[in-house]
Amino acid sequence: MADYRDMWKRLNMDLERHDQLCEVLPELYSSVYLDQKDRPEGMNYFNFVISEVHGLRVQELEEARKSGKKVVGTFCVFVPDEVILALDAVGVGLCAGSQFWIESGEKVLPKNLCPLIKAFTGAMVDKTCPYFQSCDMLIGETTCDGKKKAWEILNEYKPVHVMDLPQMKRCKDHTMWNEEIQIFIDKMEELTGNKLTVENLKKAINLCNRKRRVLKRLYDLRKFKPSPISGLDSLLISQIAFYDDPERFIENVSNLCDELEERIKKQVDEGKKRIMITGTPMALPNWKMHSIIENLNAQVVVEETCTGTRYFENEVCEEGETLEELIRNLGDRYLNINCACFTPNTGRIDDLVRYAEEYDVDGVIDYGLSFCHTYSIESKSIQDALREKNIPVMRIETDYSNEDSGQIKTRIEAFLEMM
Ligand code: BJ8
């Protein structure tokens, strides 16, 4: 990576602490990713993105801000990217997946809280994440209790706008959600000084749909036996989707898919067990589960998570001649996401049963971050529904540390054996 210290200084980062973080990532990436055998050539782009994770893209954000654009940080797939893009702002996903930030997070948050929340809060208070430092505004949402209260702490560092997400999906919830999107639009117009129009919103909807489509294409290729790409590589692509330039991302995933289509013609099935992961998101650089699974005789072929299918399933309808119609289309697509923060959330079970068949999975790992109550409670209905269909399932609850990796490996080994 080139020398970006002046930029990091301008971003008011804690350089000493940031150096410590920069020491950890390359080693981890090399052992988890670069040691994989026979990776597609198309992954070189994503290797490059990671090698520049706190460099080039952050520089692009700095240039965007110099040209008058605003940078907006998000934490949940319910926040409509289309509005951010239509108003000529740049959106970056800020969910954090590193153990490095936990200690700092715990200085201002209780220890018995989800690691994702502790990590993103730690990254903010630590001043070691250039993406946080680049943001003009953060967009929170009322999903789980932990996040809801964490916004109050983040607000001491950056202005936070919180979207009030309904907890049910009745008709009145749709109406309320559409109103909430309108409030978000007003806030974004105020921040950017730009006006939402039918033209710019339609253009942004089309861009986001193309991004969803290319990810769907990648996932469809994983349905082949064997999948032409590892679960680890797929996960990395999903994680990068949250902060890369959308057009460049689409182009590179599309090139990779062309290559994978050629690959599947020559592959030989080695009989690896096909695993679906369901549950909480895996923010960069949380590669723990995939790494354990794929070092055994198994391959992750689909993730029913927000760093998986929930991010790209269902497009926003592009039909509509008024802003009101287009906002309704946005509301309909987003409220169709099946997060455990909703009650009831039976749509998630339908998705899981469908994916199990479409991806021809041998078993499902129900993955939960520690102290995530909504997903851990929903685990019972998930497991019941899968067992009823004779699909093997196991639950693993963990955090970002490696302390339990050996134990998890043993449990997964036993799970694979009994399939
Ligand atoms: S749509 S999954 S991104 S809320 S932070 S709920 S892990 S205790 S991330 Fe999420 Fe949106 Fe839902 Fe997806 Fe649990 Fe942790 Fe809360 Fe979490």
Short mmCIF file of C-alpha atoms and ligand atoms in Angstrom, two decimals:
data_model
loop_
_atom_site.label_atom_id
_atom_site.label_comp_id
_atom_site.label_asym_id
_atom_site.label_seq_id
_atom_site.Cartn_x
_atom_site.Cartn_y
_atom_site.Cartn_z
CA MET A 1 0.00 0.00 0.00
CA ALA A 2 1.26 3.49 -0.84
CA ASP A 3 1.88 5.99 1.96
CA TYR A 4 -1.41 7.50 3.04
CA ARG A 5 -0.26 8.92 6.38
CA ASP A 6 -0.91 12.52 5.39
CA MET A 7 -4.45 11.63 4.40
CA TRP A 8 -5.01 9.73 7.66
CA LYS A 9 -3.68 12.76 9.55
CA ARG A 10 -6.12 15.00 7.72
CA LEU A 11 -8.85 12.57 8.78
CA ASN A 12 -7.80 13.10 12.40
CA MET A 13 -7.00 9.43 12.91
CA ASP A 14 -5.02 7.95 15.77
CA LEU A 15 -2.00 6.99 13.67
CA GLU A 16 -0.17 5.00 16.30
CA ARG A 17 -3.15 2.80 17.05
CA HIS A 18 -3.98 2.57 13.34
CA ASP A 19 -0.46 1.22 12.68
CA GLN A 20 -1.24 -1.63 15.06
CA LEU A 21 -4.40 -2.41 13.12
CA CYS A 22 -2.54 -2.31 9.79
CA GLU A 23 -0.11 -4.90 11.11
CA VAL A 24 -2.84 -7.46 11.76
CA LEU A 25 -4.81 -7.46 8.53
CA PRO A 26 -2.22 -8.43 5.84
CA GLU A 27 -1.12 -11.48 7.82
CA LEU A 28 -4.69 -12.59 8.42
CA TYR A 29 -5.64 -12.04 4.77
CA SER A 30 -2.65 -13.91 3.52
CA SER A 31 -3.31 -16.98 5.69
CA VAL A 32 -7.06 -17.06 5.05
CA TYR A 33 -7.24 -15.99 1.41
CA LEU A 34 -3.98 -16.11 -0.46
CA ASP A 35 -3.23 -19.64 0.72
CA GLN A 36 -6.37 -20.98 -1.00
CA LYS A 37 -5.57 -23.19 -3.98
CA ASP A 38 -6.65 -22.53 -7.57
CA ARG A 39 -8.44 -19.23 -7.01
CA PRO A 40 -10.06 -17.55 -10.02
CA GLU A 41 -7.98 -14.86 -11.72
CA GLY A 42 -10.89 -12.48 -11.26
CA MET A 43 -10.23 -12.46 -7.50
CA ASN A 44 -7.10 -10.38 -8.13
CA TYR A 45 -9.24 -7.26 -8.23
CA PHE A 46 -10.64 -8.06 -4.78
CA ASN A 47 -7.15 -8.84 -3.45
CA PHE A 48 -6.17 -5.40 -4.64
CA VAL A 49 -9.18 -3.77 -2.96
CA ILE A 50 -8.21 -5.40 0.34
CA SER A 51 -4.56 -4.44 -0.04
CA GLU A 52 -5.78 -0.84 -0.37
CA VAL A 53 -8.61 -1.13 2.14
CA HIS A 54 -7.63 1.97 4.11
CA GLY A 55 -5.93 3.66 1.13
CA LEU A 56 -7.26 4.09 -2.36
CA ARG A 57 -10.99 3.92 -1.65
CA VAL A 58 -10.59 6.36 1.26
CA GLN A 59 -8.67 8.65 -1.09
CA GLU A 60 -11.59 8.46 -3.50
CA LEU A 61 -13.91 9.48 -0.67
CA GLU A 62 -11.61 12.41 0.12
CA GLU A 63 -11.67 13.50 -3.52
CA ALA A 64 -15.45 13.14 -3.61
CA ARG A 65 -15.74 15.36 -0.55
CA LYS A 66 -13.38 17.94 -2.07
CA SER A 67 -15.68 18.11 -5.09
CA GLY A 68 -18.59 18.90 -2.76
CA LYS A 69 -20.09 15.42 -2.37
CA LYS A 70 -21.15 14.08 1.02
CA VAL A 71 -20.17 10.70 2.47
CA VAL A 72 -22.77 8.78 4.43
CA GLY A 73 -22.12 5.71 6.63
CA THR A 74 -24.71 2.95 7.05
CA PHE A 75 -25.04 -0.15 9.23
CA CYS A 76 -27.97 -2.08 7.89
CA VAL A 77 -29.33 -3.36 4.59
CA PHE A 78 -32.65 -1.61 5.28
CA VAL A 79 -31.18 1.81 4.53
CA PRO A 80 -32.03 2.51 0.87
CA ASP A 81 -28.77 3.09 -1.02
CA GLU A 82 -30.81 4.41 -3.94
CA VAL A 83 -31.60 7.65 -2.08
CA ILE A 84 -27.93 8.22 -1.20
CA LEU A 85 -26.81 7.66 -4.79
CA ALA A 86 -29.65 9.64 -6.36
CA LEU A 87 -28.64 12.67 -4.30
CA ASP A 88 -25.07 12.34 -5.53
CA ALA A 89 -23.67 11.28 -2.16
CA VAL A 90 -21.43 8.29 -1.47
CA GLY A 91 -22.57 5.50 0.84
CA VAL A 92 -20.24 3.25 2.83
CA GLY A 93 -21.17 0.26 5.01
CA LEU A 94 -19.62 0.62 8.46
CA CYS A 95 -20.42 -2.67 10.20
CA ALA A 96 -17.17 -3.91 11.66
CA GLY A 97 -15.92 -7.48 11.96
CA SER A 98 -12.58 -7.24 13.73
CA GLN A 99 -11.66 -8.27 17.26
CA PHE A 100 -9.20 -5.36 17.20
CA TRP A 101 -11.99 -2.85 17.99
CA ILE A 102 -13.74 -4.82 20.73
CA GLU A 103 -11.63 -3.53 23.60
CA SER A 104 -12.25 0.11 22.70
CA GLY A 105 -15.95 -0.62 22.18
CA GLU A 106 -16.13 -2.11 25.65
CA LYS A 107 -14.87 1.15 27.15
CA VAL A 108 -18.19 2.79 26.34
CA LEU A 109 -20.52 -0.21 25.99
CA PRO A 110 -21.35 -3.21 28.18
CA LYS A 111 -19.23 -6.31 27.60
CA ASN A 112 -22.26 -8.56 27.18
CA LEU A 113 -23.26 -7.03 23.87
CA CYS A 114 -23.08 -8.19 20.24
CA PRO A 115 -19.48 -7.94 18.91
CA LEU A 116 -20.63 -6.22 15.73
CA ILE A 117 -21.93 -3.27 17.75
CA LYS A 118 -18.91 -3.20 20.05
CA ALA A 119 -16.57 -3.30 17.03
CA PHE A 120 -18.15 -0.46 15.06
CA THR A 121 -18.39 1.67 18.19
CA GLY A 122 -14.78 0.84 19.03
CA ALA A 123 -13.70 1.84 15.53
CA MET A 124 -15.40 5.22 15.98
CA VAL A 125 -14.10 6.04 19.46
CA ASP A 126 -10.65 4.72 18.56
CA LYS A 127 -10.36 6.91 15.45
CA THR A 128 -8.76 4.01 13.61
CA CYS A 129 -11.28 3.56 10.81
CA PRO A 130 -10.81 6.03 7.94
CA TYR A 131 -14.33 5.28 6.67
CA PHE A 132 -15.90 6.52 9.91
CA GLN A 133 -13.60 9.52 9.85
CA SER A 134 -14.65 10.31 6.26
CA CYS A 135 -18.37 10.39 7.00
CA ASP A 136 -20.42 13.57 7.07
CA MET A 137 -23.37 11.73 8.57
CA LEU A 138 -24.19 8.26 9.90
CA ILE A 139 -27.51 6.54 9.26
CA GLY A 140 -28.70 4.32 12.08
CA GLU A 141 -31.90 2.34 12.27
CA THR A 142 -34.17 0.92 14.95
CA THR A 143 -33.50 -2.77 14.40
CA CYS A 144 -32.15 -4.43 17.54
CA ASP A 145 -31.96 -2.78 20.97
CA GLY A 146 -28.16 -2.79 21.02
CA LYS A 147 -27.86 -0.80 17.81
CA LYS A 148 -30.70 1.50 18.78
CA LYS A 149 -28.88 2.64 21.90
CA ALA A 150 -25.41 2.67 20.31
CA TRP A 151 -26.53 5.50 17.99
CA GLU A 152 -26.77 7.76 21.04
CA ILE A 153 -23.08 7.17 21.71
CA LEU A 154 -22.02 7.54 18.06
CA ASN A 155 -23.96 10.80 17.93
CA GLU A 156 -21.34 12.27 20.27
CA TYR A 157 -18.78 11.79 17.47
CA LYS A 158 -20.76 12.32 14.23
CA PRO A 159 -24.30 13.45 13.41
CA VAL A 160 -26.54 10.38 13.29
CA HIS A 161 -29.88 10.17 11.55
CA VAL A 162 -31.94 7.20 12.78
CA MET A 163 -34.51 5.55 10.53
CA ASP A 164 -37.44 4.17 12.51
CA LEU A 165 -37.88 0.68 11.09
CA PRO A 166 -41.21 -1.01 11.86
CA GLN A 167 -41.02 -4.34 13.69
CA MET A 168 -43.95 -5.87 11.81
CA LYS A 169 -45.02 -6.00 8.16
CA ARG A 170 -48.68 -5.03 8.24
CA CYS A 171 -50.28 -2.54 5.90
CA LYS A 172 -49.82 0.29 8.41
CA ASP A 173 -46.14 -0.65 8.79
CA HIS A 174 -45.65 -0.26 5.04
CA THR A 175 -47.25 3.19 5.21
CA MET A 176 -45.06 4.13 8.15
CA TRP A 177 -41.91 2.84 6.43
CA ASN A 178 -42.67 4.83 3.28
CA GLU A 179 -43.03 7.94 5.45
CA GLU A 180 -39.73 7.11 7.11
CA ILE A 181 -38.05 6.89 3.71
CA GLN A 182 -39.49 10.34 2.92
CA ILE A 183 -38.00 11.73 6.16
CA PHE A 184 -34.66 10.18 5.18
CA ILE A 185 -34.92 11.84 1.76
CA ASP A 186 -35.59 15.23 3.40
CA LYS A 187 -32.55 14.75 5.63
CA MET A 188 -30.35 13.73 2.72
CA GLU A 189 -31.55 16.66 0.60
CA GLU A 190 -30.67 18.99 3.45
CA LEU A 191 -27.21 17.42 3.79
CA THR A 192 -26.35 17.35 0.09
CA GLY A 193 -28.18 20.47 -1.10
CA ASN A 194 -29.51 18.35 -3.98
CA LYS A 195 -33.11 17.58 -4.87
CA LEU A 196 -34.53 14.13 -5.46
CA THR A 197 -36.19 13.83 -8.87
CA VAL A 198 -37.88 11.03 -10.77
CA GLU A 199 -34.86 10.97 -13.12
CA ASN A 200 -32.07 10.75 -10.55
CA LEU A 201 -33.99 8.26 -8.41
CA LYS A 202 -34.77 6.04 -11.40
CA LYS A 203 -31.11 6.08 -12.39
CA ALA A 204 -30.03 5.11 -8.86
CA ILE A 205 -32.64 2.34 -8.67
CA ASN A 206 -31.34 0.95 -11.93
CA LEU A 207 -27.73 1.06 -10.67
CA CYS A 208 -28.59 -0.74 -7.42
CA ASN A 209 -30.64 -3.32 -9.31
CA ARG A 210 -27.70 -4.01 -11.62
CA LYS A 211 -25.52 -4.52 -8.58
CA ARG A 212 -28.09 -6.94 -7.13
CA ARG A 213 -28.31 -8.75 -10.46
CA VAL A 214 -24.58 -9.32 -10.75
CA LEU A 215 -24.45 -10.70 -7.20
CA LYS A 216 -27.40 -12.94 -8.02
CA ARG A 217 -25.47 -14.15 -11.07
CA LEU A 218 -22.50 -14.99 -8.85
CA TYR A 219 -24.72 -16.84 -6.39
CA ASP A 220 -26.45 -18.75 -9.20
CA LEU A 221 -23.02 -19.99 -10.30
CA ARG A 222 -22.44 -21.31 -6.79
CA LYS A 223 -25.36 -23.66 -7.36
CA PHE A 224 -23.14 -25.79 -9.63
CA LYS A 225 -21.50 -28.89 -8.18
CA PRO A 226 -18.86 -28.15 -7.12
CA SER A 227 -19.30 -24.43 -6.73
CA PRO A 228 -16.68 -22.78 -9.00
CA ILE A 229 -15.76 -20.32 -6.25
CA SER A 230 -15.04 -20.81 -2.57
CA GLY A 231 -17.43 -19.53 0.07
CA LEU A 232 -14.56 -17.43 1.41
CA ASP A 233 -14.11 -15.62 -1.90
CA SER A 234 -17.84 -15.10 -2.27
CA LEU A 235 -18.08 -13.70 1.23
CA LEU A 236 -15.26 -11.28 0.51
CA ILE A 237 -17.09 -10.01 -2.58
CA SER A 238 -20.26 -9.46 -0.54
CA GLN A 239 -18.30 -7.57 2.11
CA ILE A 240 -16.61 -5.36 -0.48
CA ALA A 241 -20.01 -4.62 -2.08
CA PHE A 242 -20.78 -2.39 0.90
CA TYR A 243 -18.11 0.18 0.20
CA ASP A 244 -16.70 -0.15 -3.31
CA ASP A 245 -17.66 2.13 -6.18
CA PRO A 246 -20.86 0.47 -7.52
CA GLU A 247 -20.06 0.65 -11.26
CA ARG A 248 -16.52 -0.67 -10.82
CA PHE A 249 -17.79 -3.39 -8.52
CA ILE A 250 -20.42 -4.52 -11.06
CA GLU A 251 -17.82 -4.65 -13.83
CA ASN A 252 -15.39 -6.73 -11.79
CA VAL A 253 -17.96 -9.19 -10.46
CA SER A 254 -19.30 -9.56 -13.97
CA ASN A 255 -15.82 -10.36 -15.35
CA LEU A 256 -15.33 -12.87 -12.56
CA CYS A 257 -18.65 -14.54 -13.43
CA ASP A 258 -17.57 -14.86 -17.08
CA GLU A 259 -14.48 -16.69 -15.85
CA LEU A 260 -16.51 -18.91 -13.50
CA GLU A 261 -18.82 -19.89 -16.34
CA GLU A 262 -15.79 -21.26 -18.19
CA ARG A 263 -14.56 -22.97 -15.03
CA ILE A 264 -17.70 -25.00 -14.47
CA LYS A 265 -17.21 -26.69 -17.85
CA LYS A 266 -13.94 -28.26 -16.70
CA GLN A 267 -14.54 -28.98 -13.02
CA VAL A 268 -14.57 -32.35 -11.32
CA ASP A 269 -16.72 -32.89 -8.25
CA GLU A 270 -14.58 -33.91 -5.28
CA GLY A 271 -17.66 -34.65 -3.16
CA LYS A 272 -17.23 -31.85 -0.66
CA LYS A 273 -20.22 -31.30 1.62
CA ARG A 274 -22.28 -28.29 0.60
CA ILE A 275 -23.10 -25.95 3.47
CA MET A 276 -25.55 -23.08 3.82
CA ILE A 277 -24.89 -20.49 6.50
CA THR A 278 -27.82 -18.60 7.93
CA GLY A 279 -27.97 -15.93 10.60
CA THR A 280 -26.20 -12.73 11.53
CA PRO A 281 -24.03 -10.76 9.08
CA MET A 282 -20.28 -11.24 8.75
CA ALA A 283 -18.71 -7.82 8.46
CA LEU A 284 -15.18 -7.36 7.09
CA PRO A 285 -12.81 -8.98 8.15
CA ASN A 286 -14.93 -11.64 9.88
CA TRP A 287 -13.96 -14.76 7.90
CA LYS A 288 -13.87 -17.07 10.89
CA MET A 289 -16.71 -19.52 10.09
CA HIS A 290 -15.99 -19.84 6.37
CA SER A 291 -12.35 -20.38 7.07
CA ILE A 292 -13.02 -23.18 9.57
CA ILE A 293 -15.59 -24.90 7.33
CA GLU A 294 -13.56 -24.71 4.13
CA ASN A 295 -10.45 -26.06 5.80
CA LEU A 296 -12.48 -29.22 6.34
CA ASN A 297 -13.98 -31.28 3.55
CA ALA A 298 -16.78 -28.80 2.88
CA GLN A 299 -17.71 -25.76 0.87
CA VAL A 300 -20.02 -22.89 1.81
CA VAL A 301 -22.34 -22.50 -1.18
CA VAL A 302 -24.81 -19.89 0.09
CA GLU A 303 -25.25 -17.42 2.96
CA GLU A 304 -28.73 -16.45 4.05
CA THR A 305 -27.39 -13.37 5.83
CA CYS A 306 -27.12 -9.64 5.21
CA THR A 307 -23.65 -10.26 3.79
CA GLY A 308 -25.32 -12.76 1.47
CA THR A 309 -28.74 -13.20 -0.10
CA ARG A 310 -30.56 -10.62 2.04
CA TYR A 311 -28.39 -7.92 0.47
CA PHE A 312 -29.31 -8.58 -3.13
CA GLU A 313 -32.54 -10.61 -3.30
CA ASN A 314 -35.57 -8.83 -4.81
CA GLU A 315 -35.08 -5.85 -7.07
CA VAL A 316 -36.80 -2.50 -6.71
CA CYS A 317 -39.50 -2.14 -9.37
CA GLU A 318 -38.31 0.47 -11.88
CA GLU A 319 -41.81 1.30 -13.12
CA GLY A 320 -43.38 4.56 -11.96
CA GLU A 321 -43.75 8.11 -13.18
CA THR A 322 -43.87 9.99 -9.89
CA LEU A 323 -41.62 10.18 -6.85
CA GLU A 324 -44.46 8.84 -4.74
CA GLU A 325 -44.68 5.68 -6.86
CA LEU A 326 -40.93 5.16 -6.83
CA ILE A 327 -40.72 5.64 -3.05
CA ARG A 328 -43.48 3.06 -2.67
CA ASN A 329 -41.43 0.69 -4.83
CA LEU A 330 -38.41 1.27 -2.58
CA GLY A 331 -40.50 0.67 0.55
CA ASP A 332 -41.94 -2.57 -0.85
CA ARG A 333 -38.55 -4.02 -1.75
CA TYR A 334 -36.85 -3.11 1.51
CA LEU A 335 -39.68 -4.24 3.77
CA ASN A 336 -39.45 -7.60 2.05
CA ILE A 337 -36.08 -8.30 3.75
CA ASN A 338 -36.47 -11.04 6.34
CA CYS A 339 -34.48 -9.92 9.38
CA ALA A 340 -35.07 -11.51 12.78
CA CYS A 341 -35.81 -8.04 14.15
CA PHE A 342 -39.33 -8.54 12.72
CA THR A 343 -42.14 -10.48 14.30
CA PRO A 344 -43.29 -12.77 12.88
CA ASN A 345 -40.48 -13.52 10.43
CA THR A 346 -41.75 -16.64 8.71
CA GLY A 347 -40.52 -15.40 5.31
CA ARG A 348 -37.00 -16.32 6.44
CA ILE A 349 -38.01 -19.95 6.89
CA ASP A 350 -39.51 -20.02 3.39
CA ASP A 351 -36.26 -18.58 2.02
CA LEU A 352 -34.16 -21.16 3.85
CA VAL A 353 -36.18 -24.13 2.65
CA ARG A 354 -36.07 -22.80 -0.93
CA TYR A 355 -32.30 -22.15 -0.83
CA ALA A 356 -31.61 -25.58 0.67
CA GLU A 357 -33.17 -27.10 -2.42
CA GLU A 358 -31.86 -24.62 -5.02
CA TYR A 359 -28.25 -24.84 -3.78
CA ASP A 360 -28.55 -28.56 -3.06
CA VAL A 361 -27.10 -28.20 0.42
CA ASP A 362 -26.11 -31.12 2.65
CA GLY A 363 -26.52 -29.15 5.86
CA VAL A 364 -27.14 -25.75 7.40
CA ILE A 365 -25.11 -23.89 10.00
CA ASP A 366 -27.22 -21.43 11.95
CA TYR A 367 -24.64 -18.82 12.83
CA GLY A 368 -25.23 -16.24 15.53
CA LEU A 369 -23.09 -13.52 17.01
CA SER A 370 -23.04 -13.74 20.81
CA PHE A 371 -25.71 -11.70 22.57
CA CYS A 372 -27.79 -11.25 19.43
CA HIS A 373 -31.16 -12.04 20.98
CA THR A 374 -33.39 -11.79 17.94
CA TYR A 375 -31.43 -14.33 15.88
CA SER A 376 -30.76 -16.62 18.81
CA ILE A 377 -34.46 -16.79 19.74
CA GLU A 378 -35.46 -17.29 16.11
CA SER A 379 -33.03 -20.19 15.94
CA LYS A 380 -35.62 -22.59 17.37
CA SER A 381 -38.16 -22.06 14.59
CA ILE A 382 -35.39 -22.19 11.98
CA GLN A 383 -34.06 -25.50 13.28
CA ASP A 384 -37.54 -26.99 13.70
CA ALA A 385 -38.51 -26.10 10.12
CA LEU A 386 -35.29 -27.47 8.62
CA ARG A 387 -35.41 -30.71 10.62
CA GLU A 388 -38.98 -31.23 9.50
CA LYS A 389 -37.63 -31.23 5.95
CA ASN A 390 -34.84 -33.62 6.96
CA ILE A 391 -32.16 -30.98 6.42
CA PRO A 392 -29.34 -31.37 8.98
CA VAL A 393 -28.80 -28.20 10.96
CA MET A 394 -26.54 -27.07 13.79
CA ARG A 395 -26.33 -23.85 15.75
CA ILE A 396 -23.07 -22.04 16.42
CA GLU A 397 -22.89 -18.92 18.53
CA THR A 398 -19.58 -17.12 18.61
CA ASP A 399 -17.80 -13.77 18.58
CA TYR A 400 -14.78 -12.34 16.75
CA SER A 401 -12.08 -13.90 18.92
CA ASN A 402 -10.29 -17.09 17.99
CA GLU A 403 -10.52 -18.62 21.43
CA ASP A 404 -13.30 -21.02 20.48
CA SER A 405 -12.06 -21.82 16.94
CA GLY A 406 -10.73 -25.26 17.92
CA GLN A 407 -13.98 -26.20 19.61
CA ILE A 408 -16.05 -24.98 16.64
CA LYS A 409 -13.87 -26.97 14.26
CA THR A 410 -14.46 -30.16 16.28
CA ARG A 411 -18.21 -29.58 16.30
CA ILE A 412 -18.35 -28.95 12.56
CA GLU A 413 -16.21 -32.02 11.86
CA ALA A 414 -18.74 -34.13 13.77
CA PHE A 415 -21.61 -32.42 11.93
CA LEU A 416 -20.04 -33.18 8.52
CA GLU A 417 -19.45 -36.79 9.50
CA MET A 418 -23.02 -37.41 10.50
CA MET A 419 -24.41 -36.05 7.18
S1 BJ8 B 1 -31.25 -6.44 8.44
S2 BJ8 B 1 -29.33 -8.59 10.48
S3 BJ8 B 1 -27.97 -5.67 8.97
S4 BJ8 B 1 -30.34 -5.45 11.64
S5 BJ8 B 1 -26.30 -5.73 15.46
S6 BJ8 B 1 -29.27 -7.68 14.90
S7 BJ8 B 1 -26.09 -9.23 14.94
S8 BJ8 B 1 -27.43 -7.88 17.95
S9 BJ8 B 1 -26.81 -6.76 12.24
FE1 BJ8 B 1 -28.55 -6.60 11.01
FE2 BJ8 B 1 -30.01 -4.99 9.47
FE3 BJ8 B 1 -31.06 -7.20 10.52
FE4 BJ8 B 1 -29.28 -7.37 8.63
FE5 BJ8 B 1 -27.98 -9.04 16.08
FE6 BJ8 B 1 -25.80 -7.64 16.46
FE7 BJ8 B 1 -28.16 -6.44 16.42
FE8 BJ8 B 1 -27.18 -7.38 14.22
#
